[in-house]
Backbone as JSON, one array per atom type, in Angstrom:
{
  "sequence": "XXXXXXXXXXXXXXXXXXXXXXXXXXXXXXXXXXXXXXXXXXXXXXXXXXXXXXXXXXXXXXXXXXXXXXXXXXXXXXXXXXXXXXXXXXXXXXXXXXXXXXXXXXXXXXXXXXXXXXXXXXXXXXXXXXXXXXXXXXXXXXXXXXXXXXXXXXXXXXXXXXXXXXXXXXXXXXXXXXXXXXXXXXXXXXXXXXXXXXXXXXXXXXXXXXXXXXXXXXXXXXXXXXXXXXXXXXXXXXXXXXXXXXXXXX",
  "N": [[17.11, -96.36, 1.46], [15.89, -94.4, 0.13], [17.05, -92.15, 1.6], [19.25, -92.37, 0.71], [19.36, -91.78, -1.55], [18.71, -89.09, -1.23], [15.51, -88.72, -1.54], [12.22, -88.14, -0.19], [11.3, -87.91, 3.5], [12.06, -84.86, 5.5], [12.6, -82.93, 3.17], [10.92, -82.62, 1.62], [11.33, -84.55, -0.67], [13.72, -83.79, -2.38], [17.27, -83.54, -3.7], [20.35, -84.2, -2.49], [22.11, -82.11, -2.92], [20.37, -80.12, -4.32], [18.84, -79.35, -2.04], [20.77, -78.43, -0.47], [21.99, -76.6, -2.46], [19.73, -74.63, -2.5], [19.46, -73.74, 0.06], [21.37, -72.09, 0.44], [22.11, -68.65, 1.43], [20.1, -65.49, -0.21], [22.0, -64.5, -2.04], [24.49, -65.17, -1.66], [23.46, -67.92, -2.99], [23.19, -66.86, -5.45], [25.44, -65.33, -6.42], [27.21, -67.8, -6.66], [26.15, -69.23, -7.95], [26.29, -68.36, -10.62], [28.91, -67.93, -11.2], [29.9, -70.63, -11.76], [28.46, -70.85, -13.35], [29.81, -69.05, -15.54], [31.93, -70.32, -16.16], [31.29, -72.31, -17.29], [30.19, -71.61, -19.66], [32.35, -70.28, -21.05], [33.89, -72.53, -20.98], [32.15, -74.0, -22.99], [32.79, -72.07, -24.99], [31.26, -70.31, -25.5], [32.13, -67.6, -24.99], [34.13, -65.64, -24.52], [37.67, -65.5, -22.21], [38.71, -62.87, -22.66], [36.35, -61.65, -23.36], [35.46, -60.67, -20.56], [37.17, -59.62, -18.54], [38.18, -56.87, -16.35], [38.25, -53.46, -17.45], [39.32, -50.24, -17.9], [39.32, -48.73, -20.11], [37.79, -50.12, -21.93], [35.67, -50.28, -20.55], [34.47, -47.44, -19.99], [35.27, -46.29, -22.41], [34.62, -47.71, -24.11], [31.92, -48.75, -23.75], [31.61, -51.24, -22.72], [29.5, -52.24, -20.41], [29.32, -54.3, -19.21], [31.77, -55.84, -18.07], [32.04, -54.63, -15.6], [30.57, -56.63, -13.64], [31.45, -58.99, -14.66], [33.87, -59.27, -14.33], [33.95, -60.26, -11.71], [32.95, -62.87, -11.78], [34.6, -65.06, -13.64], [36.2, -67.13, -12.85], [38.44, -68.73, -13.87], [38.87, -71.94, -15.81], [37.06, -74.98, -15.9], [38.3, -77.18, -13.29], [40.4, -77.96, -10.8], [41.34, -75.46, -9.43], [39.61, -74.11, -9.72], [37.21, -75.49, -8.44], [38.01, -75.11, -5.49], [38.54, -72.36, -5.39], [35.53, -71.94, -5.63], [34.43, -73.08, -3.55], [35.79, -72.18, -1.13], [34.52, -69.58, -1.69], [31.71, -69.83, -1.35], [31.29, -71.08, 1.1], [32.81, -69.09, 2.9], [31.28, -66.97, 2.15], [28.69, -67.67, 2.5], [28.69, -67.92, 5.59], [29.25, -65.23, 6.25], [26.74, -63.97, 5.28], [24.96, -65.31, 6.81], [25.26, -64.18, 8.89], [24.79, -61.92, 9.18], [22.03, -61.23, 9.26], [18.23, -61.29, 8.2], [17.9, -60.42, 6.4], [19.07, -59.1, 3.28], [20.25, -56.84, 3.23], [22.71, -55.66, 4.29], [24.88, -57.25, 3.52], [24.6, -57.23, 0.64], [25.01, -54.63, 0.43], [27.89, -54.6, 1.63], [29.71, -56.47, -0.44], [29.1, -54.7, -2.28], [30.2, -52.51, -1.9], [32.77, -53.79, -1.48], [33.41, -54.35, -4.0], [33.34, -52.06, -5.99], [35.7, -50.76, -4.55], [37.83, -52.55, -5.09], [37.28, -52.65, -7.9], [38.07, -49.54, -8.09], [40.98, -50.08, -7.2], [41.99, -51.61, -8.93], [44.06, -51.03, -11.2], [45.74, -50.21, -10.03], [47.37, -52.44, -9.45], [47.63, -53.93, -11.85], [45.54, -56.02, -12.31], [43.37, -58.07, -14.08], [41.36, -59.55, -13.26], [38.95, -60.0, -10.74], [37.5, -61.44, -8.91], [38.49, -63.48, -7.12], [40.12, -61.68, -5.08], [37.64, -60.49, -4.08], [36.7, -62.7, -2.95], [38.55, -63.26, -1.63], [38.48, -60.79, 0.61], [36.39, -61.45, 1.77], [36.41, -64.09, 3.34], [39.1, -62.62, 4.96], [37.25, -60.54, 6.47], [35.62, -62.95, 7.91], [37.17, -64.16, 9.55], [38.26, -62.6, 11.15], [36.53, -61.83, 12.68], [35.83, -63.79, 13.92], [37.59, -65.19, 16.19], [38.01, -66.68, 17.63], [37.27, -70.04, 16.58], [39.16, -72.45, 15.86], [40.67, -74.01, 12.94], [41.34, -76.39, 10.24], [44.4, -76.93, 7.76], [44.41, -78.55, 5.0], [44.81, -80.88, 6.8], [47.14, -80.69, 8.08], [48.25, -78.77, 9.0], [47.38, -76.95, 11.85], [45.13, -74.27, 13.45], [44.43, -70.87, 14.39], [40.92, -68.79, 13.68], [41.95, -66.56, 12.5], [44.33, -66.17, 11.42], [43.87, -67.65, 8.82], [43.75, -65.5, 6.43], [46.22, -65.63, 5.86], [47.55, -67.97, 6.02], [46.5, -68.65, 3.81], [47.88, -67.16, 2.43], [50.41, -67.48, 2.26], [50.88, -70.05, 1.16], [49.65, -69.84, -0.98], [52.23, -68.33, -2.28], [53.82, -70.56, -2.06], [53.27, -72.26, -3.73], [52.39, -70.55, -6.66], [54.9, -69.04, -6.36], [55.03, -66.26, -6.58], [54.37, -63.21, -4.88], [51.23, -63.03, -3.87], [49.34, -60.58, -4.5], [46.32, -60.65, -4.91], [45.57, -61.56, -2.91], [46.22, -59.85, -1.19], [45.32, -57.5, -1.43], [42.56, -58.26, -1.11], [42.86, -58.32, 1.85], [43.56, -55.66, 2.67], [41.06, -54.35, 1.71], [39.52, -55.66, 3.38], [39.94, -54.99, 6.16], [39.33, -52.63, 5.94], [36.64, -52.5, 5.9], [36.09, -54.48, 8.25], [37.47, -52.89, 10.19], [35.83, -50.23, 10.53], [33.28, -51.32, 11.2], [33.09, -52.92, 12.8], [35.18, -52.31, 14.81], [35.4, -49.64, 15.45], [33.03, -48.27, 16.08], [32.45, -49.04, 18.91], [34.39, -46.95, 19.9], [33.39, -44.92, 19.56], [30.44, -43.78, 20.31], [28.99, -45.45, 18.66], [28.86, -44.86, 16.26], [28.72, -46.09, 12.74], [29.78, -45.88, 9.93], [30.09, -47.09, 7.43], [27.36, -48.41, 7.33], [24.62, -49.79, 5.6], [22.9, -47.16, 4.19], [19.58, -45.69, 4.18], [18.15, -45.69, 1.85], [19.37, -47.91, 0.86], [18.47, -49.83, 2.08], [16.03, -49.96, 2.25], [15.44, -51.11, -0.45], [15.49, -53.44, -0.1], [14.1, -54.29, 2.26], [11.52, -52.79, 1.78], [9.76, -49.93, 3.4], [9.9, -49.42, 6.47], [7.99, -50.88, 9.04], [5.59, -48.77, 11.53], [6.42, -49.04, 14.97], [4.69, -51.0, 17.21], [4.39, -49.46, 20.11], [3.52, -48.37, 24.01], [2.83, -45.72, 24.01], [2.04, -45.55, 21.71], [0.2, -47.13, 21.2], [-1.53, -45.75, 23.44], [-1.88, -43.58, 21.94], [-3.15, -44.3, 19.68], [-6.17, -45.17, 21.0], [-7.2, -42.46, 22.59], [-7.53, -41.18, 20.75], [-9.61, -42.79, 19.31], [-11.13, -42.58, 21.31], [-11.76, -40.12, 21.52], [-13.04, -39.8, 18.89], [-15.53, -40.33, 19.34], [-19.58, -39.76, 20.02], [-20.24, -37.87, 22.06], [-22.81, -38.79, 24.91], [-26.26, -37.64, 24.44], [-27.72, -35.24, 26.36], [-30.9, -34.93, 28.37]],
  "CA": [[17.37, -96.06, 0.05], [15.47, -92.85, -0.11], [17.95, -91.17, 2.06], [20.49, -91.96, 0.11], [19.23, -90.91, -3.18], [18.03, -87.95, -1.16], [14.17, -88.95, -1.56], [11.36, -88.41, 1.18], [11.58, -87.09, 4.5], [11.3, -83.57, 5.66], [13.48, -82.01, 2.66], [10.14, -83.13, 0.34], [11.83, -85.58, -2.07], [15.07, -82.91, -3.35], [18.39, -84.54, -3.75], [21.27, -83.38, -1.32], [22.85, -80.88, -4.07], [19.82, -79.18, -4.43], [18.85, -78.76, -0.81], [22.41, -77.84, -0.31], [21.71, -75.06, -3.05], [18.8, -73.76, -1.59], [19.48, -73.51, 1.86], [22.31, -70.74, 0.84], [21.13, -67.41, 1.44], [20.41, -65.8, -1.87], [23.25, -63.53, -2.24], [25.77, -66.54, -1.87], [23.7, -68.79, -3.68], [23.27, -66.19, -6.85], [26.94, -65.45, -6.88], [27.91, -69.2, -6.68], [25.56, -70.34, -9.75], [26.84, -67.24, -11.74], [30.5, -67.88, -11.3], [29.94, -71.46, -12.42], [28.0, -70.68, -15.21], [30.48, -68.41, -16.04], [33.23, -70.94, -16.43], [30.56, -73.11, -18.14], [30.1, -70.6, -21.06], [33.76, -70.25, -21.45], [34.24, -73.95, -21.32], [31.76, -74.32, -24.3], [33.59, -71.19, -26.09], [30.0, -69.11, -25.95], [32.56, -65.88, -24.52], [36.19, -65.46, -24.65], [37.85, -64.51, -21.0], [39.28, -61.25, -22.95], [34.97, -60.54, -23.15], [34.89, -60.93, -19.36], [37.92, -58.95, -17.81], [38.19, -55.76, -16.35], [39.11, -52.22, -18.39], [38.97, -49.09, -17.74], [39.28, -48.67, -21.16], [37.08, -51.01, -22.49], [34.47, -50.0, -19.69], [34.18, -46.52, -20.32], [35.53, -45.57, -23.31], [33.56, -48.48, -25.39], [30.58, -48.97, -23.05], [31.37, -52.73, -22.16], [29.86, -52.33, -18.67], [28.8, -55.44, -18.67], [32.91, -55.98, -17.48], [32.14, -54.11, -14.19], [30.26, -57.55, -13.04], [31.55, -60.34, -15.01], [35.02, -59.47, -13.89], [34.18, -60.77, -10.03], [32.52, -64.0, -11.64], [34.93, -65.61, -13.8], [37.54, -67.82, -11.98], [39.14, -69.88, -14.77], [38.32, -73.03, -16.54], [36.8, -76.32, -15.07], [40.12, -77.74, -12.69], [40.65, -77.82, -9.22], [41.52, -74.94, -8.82], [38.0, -73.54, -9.83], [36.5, -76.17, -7.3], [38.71, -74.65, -4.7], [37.65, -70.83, -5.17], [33.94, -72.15, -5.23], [33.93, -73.86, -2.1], [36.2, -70.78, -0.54], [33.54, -68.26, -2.25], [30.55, -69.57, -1.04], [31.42, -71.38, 2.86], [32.48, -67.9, 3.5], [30.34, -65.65, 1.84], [27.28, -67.85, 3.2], [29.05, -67.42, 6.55], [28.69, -63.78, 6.81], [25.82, -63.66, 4.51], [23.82, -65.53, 7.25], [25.28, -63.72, 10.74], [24.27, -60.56, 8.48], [20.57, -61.4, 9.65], [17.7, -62.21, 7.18], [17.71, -59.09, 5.51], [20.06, -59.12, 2.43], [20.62, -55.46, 2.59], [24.16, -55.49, 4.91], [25.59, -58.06, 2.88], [25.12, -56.72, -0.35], [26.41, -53.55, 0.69], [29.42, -55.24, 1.51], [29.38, -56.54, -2.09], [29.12, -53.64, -3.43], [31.79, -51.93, -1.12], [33.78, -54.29, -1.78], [33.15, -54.56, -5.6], [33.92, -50.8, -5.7], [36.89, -50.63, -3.79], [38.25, -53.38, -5.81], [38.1, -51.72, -9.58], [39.1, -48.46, -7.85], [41.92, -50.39, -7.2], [42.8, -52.9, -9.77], [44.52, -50.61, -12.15], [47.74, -49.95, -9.73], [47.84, -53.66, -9.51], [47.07, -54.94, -12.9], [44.8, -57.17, -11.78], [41.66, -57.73, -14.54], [39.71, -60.73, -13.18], [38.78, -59.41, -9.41], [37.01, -62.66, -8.06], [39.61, -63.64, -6.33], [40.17, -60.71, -3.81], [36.49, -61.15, -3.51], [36.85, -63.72, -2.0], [39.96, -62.81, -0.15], [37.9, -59.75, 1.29], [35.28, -62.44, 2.75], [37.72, -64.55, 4.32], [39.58, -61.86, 5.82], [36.18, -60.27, 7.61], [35.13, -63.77, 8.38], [38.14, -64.56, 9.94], [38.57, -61.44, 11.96], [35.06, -61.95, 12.99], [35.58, -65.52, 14.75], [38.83, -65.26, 16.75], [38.12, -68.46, 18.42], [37.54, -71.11, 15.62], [40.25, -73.67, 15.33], [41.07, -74.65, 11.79], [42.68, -77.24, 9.92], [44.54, -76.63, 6.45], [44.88, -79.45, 4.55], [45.46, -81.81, 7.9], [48.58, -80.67, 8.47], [48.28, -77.24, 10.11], [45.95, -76.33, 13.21], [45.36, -72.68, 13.69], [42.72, -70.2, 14.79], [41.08, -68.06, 11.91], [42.7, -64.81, 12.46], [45.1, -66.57, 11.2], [43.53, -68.01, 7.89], [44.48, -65.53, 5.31], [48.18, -65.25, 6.17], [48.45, -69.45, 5.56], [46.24, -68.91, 2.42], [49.03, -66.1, 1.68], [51.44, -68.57, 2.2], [50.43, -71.4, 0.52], [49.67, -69.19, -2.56], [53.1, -67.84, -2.5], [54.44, -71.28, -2.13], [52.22, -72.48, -5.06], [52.71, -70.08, -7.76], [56.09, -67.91, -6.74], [54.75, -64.74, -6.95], [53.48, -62.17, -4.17], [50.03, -62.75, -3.74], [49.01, -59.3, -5.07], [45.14, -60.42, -4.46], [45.14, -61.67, -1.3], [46.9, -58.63, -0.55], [44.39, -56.32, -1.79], [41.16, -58.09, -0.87], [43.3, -58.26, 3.16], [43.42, -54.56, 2.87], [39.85, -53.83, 1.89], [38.41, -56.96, 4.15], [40.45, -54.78, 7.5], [38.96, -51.36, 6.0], [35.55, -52.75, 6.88], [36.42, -54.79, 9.8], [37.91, -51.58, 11.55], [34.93, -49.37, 10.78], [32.19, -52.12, 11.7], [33.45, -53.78, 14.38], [36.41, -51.43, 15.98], [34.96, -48.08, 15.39], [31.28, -48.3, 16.45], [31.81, -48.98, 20.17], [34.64, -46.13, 20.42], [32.71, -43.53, 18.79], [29.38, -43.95, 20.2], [28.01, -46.25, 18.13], [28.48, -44.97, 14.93], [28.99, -47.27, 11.93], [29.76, -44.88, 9.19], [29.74, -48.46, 6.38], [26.34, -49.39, 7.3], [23.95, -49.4, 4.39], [22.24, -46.26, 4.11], [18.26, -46.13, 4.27], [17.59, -46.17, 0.44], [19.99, -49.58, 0.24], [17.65, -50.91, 2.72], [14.45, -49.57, 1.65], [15.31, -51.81, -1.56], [15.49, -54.92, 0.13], [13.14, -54.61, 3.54], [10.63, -52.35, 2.32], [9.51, -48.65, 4.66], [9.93, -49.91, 7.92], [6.52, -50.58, 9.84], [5.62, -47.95, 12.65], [6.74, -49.92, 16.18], [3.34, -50.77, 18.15], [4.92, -49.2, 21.26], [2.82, -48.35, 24.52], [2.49, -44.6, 23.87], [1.45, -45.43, 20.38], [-1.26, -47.54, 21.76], [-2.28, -45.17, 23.86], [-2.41, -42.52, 21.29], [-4.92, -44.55, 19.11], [-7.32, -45.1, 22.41], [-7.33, -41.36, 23.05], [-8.17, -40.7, 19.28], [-10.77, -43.54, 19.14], [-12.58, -42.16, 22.49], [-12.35, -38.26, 20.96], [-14.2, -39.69, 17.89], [-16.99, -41.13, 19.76], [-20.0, -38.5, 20.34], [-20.73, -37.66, 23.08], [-24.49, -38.39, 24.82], [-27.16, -36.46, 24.61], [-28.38, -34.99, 27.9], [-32.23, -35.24, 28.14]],
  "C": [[16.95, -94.65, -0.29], [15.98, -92.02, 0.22], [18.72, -91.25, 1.35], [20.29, -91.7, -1.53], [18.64, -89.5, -2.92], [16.24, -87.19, -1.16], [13.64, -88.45, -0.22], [11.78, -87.68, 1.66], [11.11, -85.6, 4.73], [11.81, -82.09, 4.52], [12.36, -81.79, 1.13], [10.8, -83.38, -0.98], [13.08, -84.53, -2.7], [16.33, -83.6, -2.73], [19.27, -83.59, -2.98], [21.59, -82.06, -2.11], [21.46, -79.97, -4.26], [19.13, -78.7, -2.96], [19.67, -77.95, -0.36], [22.34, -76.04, -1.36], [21.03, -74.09, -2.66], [18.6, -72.97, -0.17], [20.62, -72.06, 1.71], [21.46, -69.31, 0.96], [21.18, -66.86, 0.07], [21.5, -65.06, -2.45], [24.35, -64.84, -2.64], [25.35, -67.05, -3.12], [23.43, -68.35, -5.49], [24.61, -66.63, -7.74], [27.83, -66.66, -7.01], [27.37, -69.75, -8.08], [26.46, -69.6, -10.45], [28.54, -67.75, -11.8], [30.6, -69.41, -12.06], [29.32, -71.8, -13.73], [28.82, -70.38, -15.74], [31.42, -69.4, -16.87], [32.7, -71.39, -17.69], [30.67, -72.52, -19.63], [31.1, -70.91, -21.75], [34.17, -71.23, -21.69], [33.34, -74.29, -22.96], [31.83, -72.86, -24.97], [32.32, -70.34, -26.7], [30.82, -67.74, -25.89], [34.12, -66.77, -24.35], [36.49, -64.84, -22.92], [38.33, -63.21, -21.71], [37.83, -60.8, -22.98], [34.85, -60.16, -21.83], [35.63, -59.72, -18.14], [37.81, -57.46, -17.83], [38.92, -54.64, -16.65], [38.94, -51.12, -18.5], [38.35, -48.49, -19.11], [37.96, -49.27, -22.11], [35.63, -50.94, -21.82], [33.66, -48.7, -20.39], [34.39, -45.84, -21.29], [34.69, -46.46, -24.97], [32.65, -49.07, -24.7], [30.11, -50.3, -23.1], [30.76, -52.85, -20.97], [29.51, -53.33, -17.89], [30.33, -56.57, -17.39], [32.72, -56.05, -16.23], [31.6, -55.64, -13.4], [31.06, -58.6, -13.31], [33.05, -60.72, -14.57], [34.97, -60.02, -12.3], [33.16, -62.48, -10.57], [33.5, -65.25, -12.77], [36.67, -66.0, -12.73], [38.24, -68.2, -12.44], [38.35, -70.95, -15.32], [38.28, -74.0, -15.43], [38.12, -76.89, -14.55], [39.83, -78.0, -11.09], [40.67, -76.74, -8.64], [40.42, -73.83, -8.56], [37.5, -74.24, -8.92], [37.16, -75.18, -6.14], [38.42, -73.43, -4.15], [36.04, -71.02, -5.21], [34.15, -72.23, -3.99], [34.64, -72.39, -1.06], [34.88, -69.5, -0.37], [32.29, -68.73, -1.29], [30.31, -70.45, 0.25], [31.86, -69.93, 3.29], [31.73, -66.97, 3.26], [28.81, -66.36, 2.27], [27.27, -67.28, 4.99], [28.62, -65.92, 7.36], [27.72, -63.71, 6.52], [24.54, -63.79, 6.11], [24.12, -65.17, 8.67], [25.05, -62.64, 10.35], [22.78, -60.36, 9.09], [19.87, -61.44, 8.01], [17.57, -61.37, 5.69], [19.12, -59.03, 4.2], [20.88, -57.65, 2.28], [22.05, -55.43, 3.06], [24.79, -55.92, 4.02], [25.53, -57.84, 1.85], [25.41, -55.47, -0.62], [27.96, -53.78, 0.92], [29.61, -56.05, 0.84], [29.56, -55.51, -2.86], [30.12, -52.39, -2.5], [32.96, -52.41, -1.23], [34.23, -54.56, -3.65], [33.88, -53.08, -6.58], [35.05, -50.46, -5.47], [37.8, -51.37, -4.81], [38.57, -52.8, -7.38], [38.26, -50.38, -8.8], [40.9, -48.82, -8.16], [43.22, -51.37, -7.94], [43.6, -51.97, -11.0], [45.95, -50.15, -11.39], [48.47, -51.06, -9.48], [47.85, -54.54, -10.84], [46.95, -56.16, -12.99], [43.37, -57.33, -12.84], [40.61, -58.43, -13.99], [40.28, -60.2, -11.67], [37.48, -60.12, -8.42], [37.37, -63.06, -6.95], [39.87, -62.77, -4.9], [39.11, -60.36, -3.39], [36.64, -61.64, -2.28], [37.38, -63.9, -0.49], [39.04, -61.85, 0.8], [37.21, -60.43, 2.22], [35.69, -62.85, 3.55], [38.5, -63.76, 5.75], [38.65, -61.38, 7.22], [35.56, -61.72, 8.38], [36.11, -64.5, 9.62], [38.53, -63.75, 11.07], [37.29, -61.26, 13.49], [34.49, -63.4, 14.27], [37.08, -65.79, 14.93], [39.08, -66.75, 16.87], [38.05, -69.92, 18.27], [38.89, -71.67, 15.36], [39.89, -74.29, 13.79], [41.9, -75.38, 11.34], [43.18, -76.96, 8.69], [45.03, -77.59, 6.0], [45.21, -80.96, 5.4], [46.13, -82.11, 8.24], [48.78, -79.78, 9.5], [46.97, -76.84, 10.76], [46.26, -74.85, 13.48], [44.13, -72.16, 13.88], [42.49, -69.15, 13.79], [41.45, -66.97, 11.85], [44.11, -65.38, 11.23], [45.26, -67.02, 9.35], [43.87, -67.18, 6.57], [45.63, -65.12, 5.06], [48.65, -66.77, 5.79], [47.84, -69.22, 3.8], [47.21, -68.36, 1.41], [50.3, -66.96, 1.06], [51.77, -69.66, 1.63], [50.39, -71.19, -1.21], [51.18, -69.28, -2.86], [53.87, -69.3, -3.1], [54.1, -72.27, -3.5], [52.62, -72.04, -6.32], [53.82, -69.36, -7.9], [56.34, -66.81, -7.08], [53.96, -64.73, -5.4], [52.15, -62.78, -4.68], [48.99, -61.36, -3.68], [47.16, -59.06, -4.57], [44.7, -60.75, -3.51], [45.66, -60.74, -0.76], [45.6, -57.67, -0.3], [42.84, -56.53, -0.83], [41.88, -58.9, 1.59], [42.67, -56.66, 3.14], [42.21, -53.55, 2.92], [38.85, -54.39, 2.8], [38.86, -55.9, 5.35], [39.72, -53.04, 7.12], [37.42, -51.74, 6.39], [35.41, -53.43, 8.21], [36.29, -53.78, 10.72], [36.06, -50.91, 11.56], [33.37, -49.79, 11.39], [31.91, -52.75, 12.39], [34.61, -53.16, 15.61], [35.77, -50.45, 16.24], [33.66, -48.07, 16.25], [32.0, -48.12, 18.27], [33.24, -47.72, 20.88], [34.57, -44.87, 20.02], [31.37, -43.52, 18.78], [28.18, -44.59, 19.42], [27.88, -45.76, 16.44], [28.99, -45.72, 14.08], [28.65, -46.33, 10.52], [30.12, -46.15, 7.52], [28.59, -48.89, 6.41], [25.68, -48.92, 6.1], [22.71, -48.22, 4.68], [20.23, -46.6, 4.03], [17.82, -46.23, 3.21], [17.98, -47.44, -0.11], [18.48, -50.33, 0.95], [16.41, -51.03, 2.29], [14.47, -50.95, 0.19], [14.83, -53.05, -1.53], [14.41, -55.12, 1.34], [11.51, -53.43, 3.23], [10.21, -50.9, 2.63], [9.4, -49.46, 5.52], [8.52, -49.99, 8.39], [6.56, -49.56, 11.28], [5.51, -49.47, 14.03], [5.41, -49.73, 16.83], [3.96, -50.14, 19.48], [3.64, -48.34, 22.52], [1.97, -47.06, 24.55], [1.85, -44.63, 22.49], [0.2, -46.15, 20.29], [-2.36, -46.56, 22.26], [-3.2, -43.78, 23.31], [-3.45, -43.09, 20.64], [-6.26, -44.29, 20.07], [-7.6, -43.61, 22.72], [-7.74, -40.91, 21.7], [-9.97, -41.32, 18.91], [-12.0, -42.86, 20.32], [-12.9, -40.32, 22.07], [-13.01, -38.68, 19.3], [-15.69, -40.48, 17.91], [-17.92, -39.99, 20.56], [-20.32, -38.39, 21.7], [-22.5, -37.68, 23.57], [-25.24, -38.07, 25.17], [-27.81, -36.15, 26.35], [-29.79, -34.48, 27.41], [-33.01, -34.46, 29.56]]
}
């Protein structure tokens, strides 16, 4: 009984849904509450989606900038199809989040590379809510990232995930009857980091001209600690024995 109300054991007494919350890394599991709050709000008519969307206009020329974020967290109203972009949003963005290593700094550089890239670009698409190609962006690198995963879509179609956002393309298309404009976009910015972070590096000596700079990291890890290494041993020991006096001859 305790298991199945989630009681006891080694998870100390928290119910599946909140284990399940916790366990995301916190990047995911920020951007996952926030987007469902979001809806939440909007569902009880605290904010209008016209407060939420993104405007150049409305950004910079009447110092909404609260836009620049809220436009990658609303999805729509409570439905399916909001369940749908959750579970999308945050199985892949935990995905990378947690082959990123423990350090949050990679991963919300690519967040904020991708966040970037995105209103650069949403004004030749008029695109305002930019969740969505989020998403898409994740997908795409996650997908690019794990050749060799077999997937199922729906339990109809088997495929490997290179593959994954060309059926999601597809499926959209077949769905709503329009170009998929944001799976377009967040393809195009998901393959501009791909290339430079996974192609580039090993035929250009190793450089990785996307990684997060040392002030991103500094934010999140810290100053680095000096490496105990054997010469750095040895330098203390050679310091410690030149500050010991020497004795007296008698």
């Amino acid at each position: 009984m305790d298991q199945m109300i989630g009681g006891g054991g080694r998870d100390g007494g928290r119910f599946p849904l909140e284990t399940w919350f916790w366990e995301m890394p916190i990047c995911t599991r920020w951007w996952t509450t926030a987007t469902v709050l979001m809806s939440g709000l909007v569902q009880c008519q605290l904010f209008s989606p016209f407060q939420l969307f993104y405007s150049y206009r409305a950004v910079f020329h009447k110092a909404q900038y609260w836009r620049l974020l809220t436009t990658f967290l609303y999805f729509g109203p409570f439905s399916l199809d909001l369940l749908f972009h959750v579970y999308f949003l945050q199985r892949y963005s935990r995905l990378l989040e947690e082959s990123s290593g423990r350090s949050p700094a990679h991963f919300s550089w690519l967040l904020l590379y991708a966040m970037t890239s995105l209103i650069l670009l949403s004004p030749l698409v008029s695109m305002p809510f930019l969740g969505h190609p989020l998403s898409s962006t994740l997908v795409y690198i996650w997908s690019r990232r794990n050749p060799d995963v077999r997937l199922s879509f729906l339990g109809l179609l088997v495929f490997t995930a290179p593959y994954l956002p060309w059926v999601l393309m597809g499926f959209s298309l077949i769905l709503h009857g329009t170009v998929p404009k944001d799976e377009i976009m967040g393809v195009i910015i998901g393959h501009v980091w791909y290339f430079f972070t996974d192609v580039y590096p090993p035929l250009h000596g190793g450089s990785r001209p996307l990684d997060p700079p040392g002030w991103w990291r500094r934010l999140f890890e810290g100053r680095p600690q000096p490496e105990e290494t054997a010469d750095g041993i040895n330098n203390e020991i050679a310091v410690a024995r030149a500050e010991v006096p020497a004795p007296e001859v008698r």
